[in-house]
PDB file of C-alpha atoms in Angstrom:
ATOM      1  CA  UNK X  37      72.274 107.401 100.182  1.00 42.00           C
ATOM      2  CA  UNK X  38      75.473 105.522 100.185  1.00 50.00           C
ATOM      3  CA  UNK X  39      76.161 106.973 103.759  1.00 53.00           C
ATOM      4  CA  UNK X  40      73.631 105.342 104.871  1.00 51.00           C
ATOM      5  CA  UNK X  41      74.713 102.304 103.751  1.00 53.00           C
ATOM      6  CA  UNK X  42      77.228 101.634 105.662  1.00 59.00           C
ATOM      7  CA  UNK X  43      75.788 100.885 108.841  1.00 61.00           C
ATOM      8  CA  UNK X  44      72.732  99.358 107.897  1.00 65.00           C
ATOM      9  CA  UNK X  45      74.728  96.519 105.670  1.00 87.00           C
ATOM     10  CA  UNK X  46      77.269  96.218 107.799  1.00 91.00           C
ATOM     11  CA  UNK X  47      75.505  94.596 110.166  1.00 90.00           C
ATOM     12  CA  UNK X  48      73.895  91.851 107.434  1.00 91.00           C
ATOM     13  CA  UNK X  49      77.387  91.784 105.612  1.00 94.00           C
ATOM     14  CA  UNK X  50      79.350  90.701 108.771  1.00 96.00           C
ATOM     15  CA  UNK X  51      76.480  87.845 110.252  1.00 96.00           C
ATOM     16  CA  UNK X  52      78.338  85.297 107.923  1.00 97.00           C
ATOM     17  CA  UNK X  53      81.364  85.694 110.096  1.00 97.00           C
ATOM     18  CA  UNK X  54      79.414  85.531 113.473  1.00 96.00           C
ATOM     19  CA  UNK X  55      77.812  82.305 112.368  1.00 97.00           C
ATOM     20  CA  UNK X  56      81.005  80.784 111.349  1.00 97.00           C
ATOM     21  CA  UNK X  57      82.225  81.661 115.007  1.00 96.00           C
ATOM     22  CA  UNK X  58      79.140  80.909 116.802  1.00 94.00           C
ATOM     23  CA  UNK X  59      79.059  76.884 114.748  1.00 96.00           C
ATOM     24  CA  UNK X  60      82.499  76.798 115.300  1.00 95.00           C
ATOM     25  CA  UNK X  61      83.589  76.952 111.552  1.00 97.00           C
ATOM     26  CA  UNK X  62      86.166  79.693 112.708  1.00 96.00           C
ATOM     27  CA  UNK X  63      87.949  77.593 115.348  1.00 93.00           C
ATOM     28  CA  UNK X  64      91.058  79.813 116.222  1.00 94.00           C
ATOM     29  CA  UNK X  65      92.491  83.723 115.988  1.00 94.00           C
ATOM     30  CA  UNK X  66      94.082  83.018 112.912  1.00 95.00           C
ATOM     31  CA  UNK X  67      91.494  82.227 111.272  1.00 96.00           C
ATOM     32  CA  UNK X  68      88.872  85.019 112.497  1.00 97.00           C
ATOM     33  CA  UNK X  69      91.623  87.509 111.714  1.00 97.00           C
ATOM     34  CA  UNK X  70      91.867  86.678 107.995  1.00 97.00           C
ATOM     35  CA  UNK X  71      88.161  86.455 107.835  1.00 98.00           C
ATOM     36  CA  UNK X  72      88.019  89.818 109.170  1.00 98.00           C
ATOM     37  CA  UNK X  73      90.857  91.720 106.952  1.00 98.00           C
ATOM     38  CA  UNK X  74      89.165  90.361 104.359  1.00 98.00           C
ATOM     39  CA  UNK X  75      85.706  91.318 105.026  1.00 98.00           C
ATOM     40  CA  UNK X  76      87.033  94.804 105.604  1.00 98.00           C
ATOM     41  CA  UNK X  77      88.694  95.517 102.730  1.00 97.00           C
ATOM     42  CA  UNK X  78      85.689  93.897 100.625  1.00 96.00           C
ATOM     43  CA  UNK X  79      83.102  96.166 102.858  1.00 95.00           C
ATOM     44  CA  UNK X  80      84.881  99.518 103.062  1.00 94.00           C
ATOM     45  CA  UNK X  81      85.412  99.768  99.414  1.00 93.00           C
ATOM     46  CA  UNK X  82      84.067 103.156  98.850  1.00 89.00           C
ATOM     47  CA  UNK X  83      85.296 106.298  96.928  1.00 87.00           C
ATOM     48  CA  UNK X  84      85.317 108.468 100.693  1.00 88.00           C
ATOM     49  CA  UNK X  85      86.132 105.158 102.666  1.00 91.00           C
ATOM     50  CA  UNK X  86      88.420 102.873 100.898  1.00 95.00           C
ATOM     51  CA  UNK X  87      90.488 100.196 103.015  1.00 97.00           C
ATOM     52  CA  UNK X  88      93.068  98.580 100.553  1.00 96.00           C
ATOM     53  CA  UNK X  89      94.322  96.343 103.126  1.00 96.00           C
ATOM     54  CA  UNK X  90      93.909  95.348 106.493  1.00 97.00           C
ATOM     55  CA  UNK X  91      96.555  93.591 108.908  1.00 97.00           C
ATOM     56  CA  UNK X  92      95.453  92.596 112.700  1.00 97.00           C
ATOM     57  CA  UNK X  93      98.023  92.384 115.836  1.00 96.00           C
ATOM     58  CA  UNK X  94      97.396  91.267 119.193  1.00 94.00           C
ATOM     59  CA  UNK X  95      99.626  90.505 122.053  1.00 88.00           C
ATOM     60  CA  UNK X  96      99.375  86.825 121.691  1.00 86.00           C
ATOM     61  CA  UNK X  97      99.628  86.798 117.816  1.00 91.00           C
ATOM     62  CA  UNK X  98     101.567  87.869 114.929  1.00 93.00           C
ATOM     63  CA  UNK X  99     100.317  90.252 112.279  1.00 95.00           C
ATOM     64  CA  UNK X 100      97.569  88.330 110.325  1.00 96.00           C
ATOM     65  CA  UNK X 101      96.261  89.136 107.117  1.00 95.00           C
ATOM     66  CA  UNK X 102      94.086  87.302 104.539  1.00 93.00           C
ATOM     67  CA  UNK X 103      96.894  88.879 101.343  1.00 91.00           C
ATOM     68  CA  UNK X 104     100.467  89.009 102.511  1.00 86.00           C
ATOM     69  CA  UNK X 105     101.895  92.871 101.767  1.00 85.00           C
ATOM     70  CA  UNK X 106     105.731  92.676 101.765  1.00 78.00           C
ATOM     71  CA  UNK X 107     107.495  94.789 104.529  1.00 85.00           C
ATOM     72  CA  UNK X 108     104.092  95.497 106.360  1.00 91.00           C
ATOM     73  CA  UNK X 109     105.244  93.697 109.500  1.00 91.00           C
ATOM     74  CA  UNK X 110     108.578  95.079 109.360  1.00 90.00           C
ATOM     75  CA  UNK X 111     107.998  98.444 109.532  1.00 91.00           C
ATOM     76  CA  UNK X 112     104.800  98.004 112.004  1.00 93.00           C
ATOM     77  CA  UNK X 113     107.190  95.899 114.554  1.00 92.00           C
ATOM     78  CA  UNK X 114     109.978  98.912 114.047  1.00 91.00           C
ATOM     79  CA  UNK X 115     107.526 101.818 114.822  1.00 91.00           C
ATOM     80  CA  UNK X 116     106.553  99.244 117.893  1.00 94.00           C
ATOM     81  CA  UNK X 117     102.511  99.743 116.600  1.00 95.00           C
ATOM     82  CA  UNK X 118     101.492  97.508 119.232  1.00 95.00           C
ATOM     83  CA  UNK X 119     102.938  98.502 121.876  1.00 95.00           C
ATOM     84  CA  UNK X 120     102.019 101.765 120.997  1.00 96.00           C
ATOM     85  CA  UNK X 121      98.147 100.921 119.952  1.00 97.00           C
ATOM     86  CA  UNK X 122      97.897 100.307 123.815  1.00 97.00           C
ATOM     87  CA  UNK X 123      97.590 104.082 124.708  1.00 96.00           C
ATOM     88  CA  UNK X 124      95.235 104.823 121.741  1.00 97.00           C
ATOM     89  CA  UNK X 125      91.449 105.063 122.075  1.00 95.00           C
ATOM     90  CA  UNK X 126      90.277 105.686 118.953  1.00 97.00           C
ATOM     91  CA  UNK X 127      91.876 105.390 115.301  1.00 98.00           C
ATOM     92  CA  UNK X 128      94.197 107.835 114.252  1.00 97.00           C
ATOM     93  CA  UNK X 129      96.156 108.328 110.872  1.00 97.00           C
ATOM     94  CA  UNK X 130     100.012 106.978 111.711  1.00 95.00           C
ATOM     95  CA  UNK X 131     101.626 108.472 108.462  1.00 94.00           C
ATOM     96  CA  UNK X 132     102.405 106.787 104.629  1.00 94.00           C
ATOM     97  CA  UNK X 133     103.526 103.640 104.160  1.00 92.00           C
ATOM     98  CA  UNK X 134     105.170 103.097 100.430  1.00 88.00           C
ATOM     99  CA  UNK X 135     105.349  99.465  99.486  1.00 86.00           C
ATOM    100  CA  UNK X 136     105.807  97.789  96.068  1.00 84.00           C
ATOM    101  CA  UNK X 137     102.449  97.816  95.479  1.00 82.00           C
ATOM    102  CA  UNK X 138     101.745 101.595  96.125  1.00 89.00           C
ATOM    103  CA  UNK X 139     101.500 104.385  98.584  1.00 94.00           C
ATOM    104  CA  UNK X 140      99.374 104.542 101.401  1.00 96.00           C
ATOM    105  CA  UNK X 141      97.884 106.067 104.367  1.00 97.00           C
ATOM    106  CA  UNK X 142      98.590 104.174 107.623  1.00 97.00           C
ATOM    107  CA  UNK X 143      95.904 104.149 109.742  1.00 97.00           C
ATOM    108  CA  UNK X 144      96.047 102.332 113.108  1.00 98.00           C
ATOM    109  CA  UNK X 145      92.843 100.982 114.898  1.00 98.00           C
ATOM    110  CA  UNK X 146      93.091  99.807 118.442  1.00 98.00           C
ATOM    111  CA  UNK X 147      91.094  97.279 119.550  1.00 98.00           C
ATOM    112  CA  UNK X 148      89.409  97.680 123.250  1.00 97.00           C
ATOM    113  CA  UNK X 149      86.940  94.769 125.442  1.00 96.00           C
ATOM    114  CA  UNK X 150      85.695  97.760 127.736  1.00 94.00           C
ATOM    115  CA  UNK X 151      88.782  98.348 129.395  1.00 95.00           C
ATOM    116  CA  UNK X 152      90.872  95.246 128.610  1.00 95.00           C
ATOM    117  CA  UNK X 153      92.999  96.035 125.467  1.00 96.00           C
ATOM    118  CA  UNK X 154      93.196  93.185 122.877  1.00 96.00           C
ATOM    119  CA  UNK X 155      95.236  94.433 119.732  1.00 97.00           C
ATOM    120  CA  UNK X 156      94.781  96.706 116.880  1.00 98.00           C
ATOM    121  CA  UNK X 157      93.993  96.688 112.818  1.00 98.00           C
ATOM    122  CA  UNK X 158      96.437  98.267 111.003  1.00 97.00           C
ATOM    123  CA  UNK X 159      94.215 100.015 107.696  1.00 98.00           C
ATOM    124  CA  UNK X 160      96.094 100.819 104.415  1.00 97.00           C
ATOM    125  CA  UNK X 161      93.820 103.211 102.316  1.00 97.00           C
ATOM    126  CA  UNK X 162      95.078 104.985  99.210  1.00 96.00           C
ATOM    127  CA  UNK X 163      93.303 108.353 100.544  1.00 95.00           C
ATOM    128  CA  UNK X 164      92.986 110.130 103.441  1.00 97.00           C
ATOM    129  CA  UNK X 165      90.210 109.482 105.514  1.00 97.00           C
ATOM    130  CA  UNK X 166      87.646 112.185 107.121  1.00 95.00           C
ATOM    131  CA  UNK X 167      87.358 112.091 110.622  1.00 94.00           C
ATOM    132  CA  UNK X 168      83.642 111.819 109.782  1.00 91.00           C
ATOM    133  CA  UNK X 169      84.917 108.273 108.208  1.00 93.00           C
ATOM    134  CA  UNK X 170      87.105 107.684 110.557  1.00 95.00           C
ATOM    135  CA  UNK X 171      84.103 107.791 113.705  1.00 93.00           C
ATOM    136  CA  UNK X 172      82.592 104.622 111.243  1.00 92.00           C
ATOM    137  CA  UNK X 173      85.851 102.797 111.934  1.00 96.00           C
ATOM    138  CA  UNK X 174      86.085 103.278 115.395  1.00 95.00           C
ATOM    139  CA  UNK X 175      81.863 102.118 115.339  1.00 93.00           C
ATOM    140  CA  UNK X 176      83.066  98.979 113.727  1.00 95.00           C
ATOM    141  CA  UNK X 177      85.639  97.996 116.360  1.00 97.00           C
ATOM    142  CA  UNK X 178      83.421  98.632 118.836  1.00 94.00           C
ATOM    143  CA  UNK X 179      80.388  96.842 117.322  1.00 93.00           C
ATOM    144  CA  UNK X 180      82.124  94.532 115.378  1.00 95.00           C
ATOM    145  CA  UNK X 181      85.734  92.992 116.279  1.00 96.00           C
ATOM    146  CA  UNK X 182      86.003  93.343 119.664  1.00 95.00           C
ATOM    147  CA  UNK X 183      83.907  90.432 121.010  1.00 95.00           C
ATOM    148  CA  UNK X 184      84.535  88.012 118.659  1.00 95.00           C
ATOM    149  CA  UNK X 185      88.422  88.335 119.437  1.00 94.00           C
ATOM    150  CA  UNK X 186      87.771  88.416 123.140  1.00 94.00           C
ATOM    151  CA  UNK X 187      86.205  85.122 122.550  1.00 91.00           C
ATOM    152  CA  UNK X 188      88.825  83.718 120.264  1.00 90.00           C
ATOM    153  CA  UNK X 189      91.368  85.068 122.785  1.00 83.00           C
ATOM    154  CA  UNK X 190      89.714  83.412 125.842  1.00 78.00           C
ATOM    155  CA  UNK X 191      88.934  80.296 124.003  1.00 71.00           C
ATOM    156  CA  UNK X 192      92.642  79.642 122.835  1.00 62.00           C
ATOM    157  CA  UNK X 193      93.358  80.465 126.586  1.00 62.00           C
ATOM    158  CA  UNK X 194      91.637  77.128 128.072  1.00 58.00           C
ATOM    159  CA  UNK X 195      92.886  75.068 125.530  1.00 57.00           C
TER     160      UNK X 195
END
């Protein structure tokens, strides 16, 4: 039952954050990114899928967060993530991260328009995840985060 869950609330859970966009409470990148880390770890907060926290990174943008994790952007800009989320498709586990607050898995999501890359969601989770999980993940990038950060991204373009 709680499978099934997922993508039929996700859907509900995340129209908050499309309204906000769409009546122009979320009026820049910044903003929709710590809306979105947010969101995610509040949503994925399940005993087979559980995001701790969530970091975004695009080319025009530092790594955003809604809770600052010390070292995080350190050792993400020293293992050159983005850069490297360019020639990913899909998420893929990137190793353990140990920080003050805990160990974690690293997982890195990339972030795709169709063809045109945007950035990528870095995922700490205190578990591994299935690659069953994992295929939700990738479902919520492409459902979920890539068009409203193409539209953030073409938006703070004109201006």
């Amino acid at each position: 039952h709680v499978i099934s869950f997922i993508p039929f609330n996700l859907a509900a859970a995340f129209d908050p954050i499309h309204n906000d966009l769409a009546t122009g409470k979320i009026r820049n990148l910044e903003e929709l990114c710590k809306r979105v880390t947010s969101f995610t770890v509040d949503f994925f907060d399940f005993s087979f899928l559980d995001i701790s926290h969530a970091f975004i990174q695009t080319a025009d943008s530092k790594l955003i967060s809604h809770k600052d994790l010390p070292n995080v952007a350190k050792v993400l800009d020293e293992f050159e993530m983005l850069d490297k989320s360019k020639q990913m498709e899909e998420v893929i586990r990137a190793g353990e991260l140990e920080t003050p607050h805990g160990k974690y898995q690293l997982y890195i999501l990339p972030i795709w328009f169709g063809s045109q890359w945007l950035g990528y969601m870095a995922l700490l989770s205190e578990k591994r995840i299935s690659r069953f999980f994992q295929r939700f993940l990738n479902d919520y990038e492409n459902n979920f985060l890539d068009d409203p950060l193409m539209y953030l991204s073409n938006s703070d373009k004109r201006k």
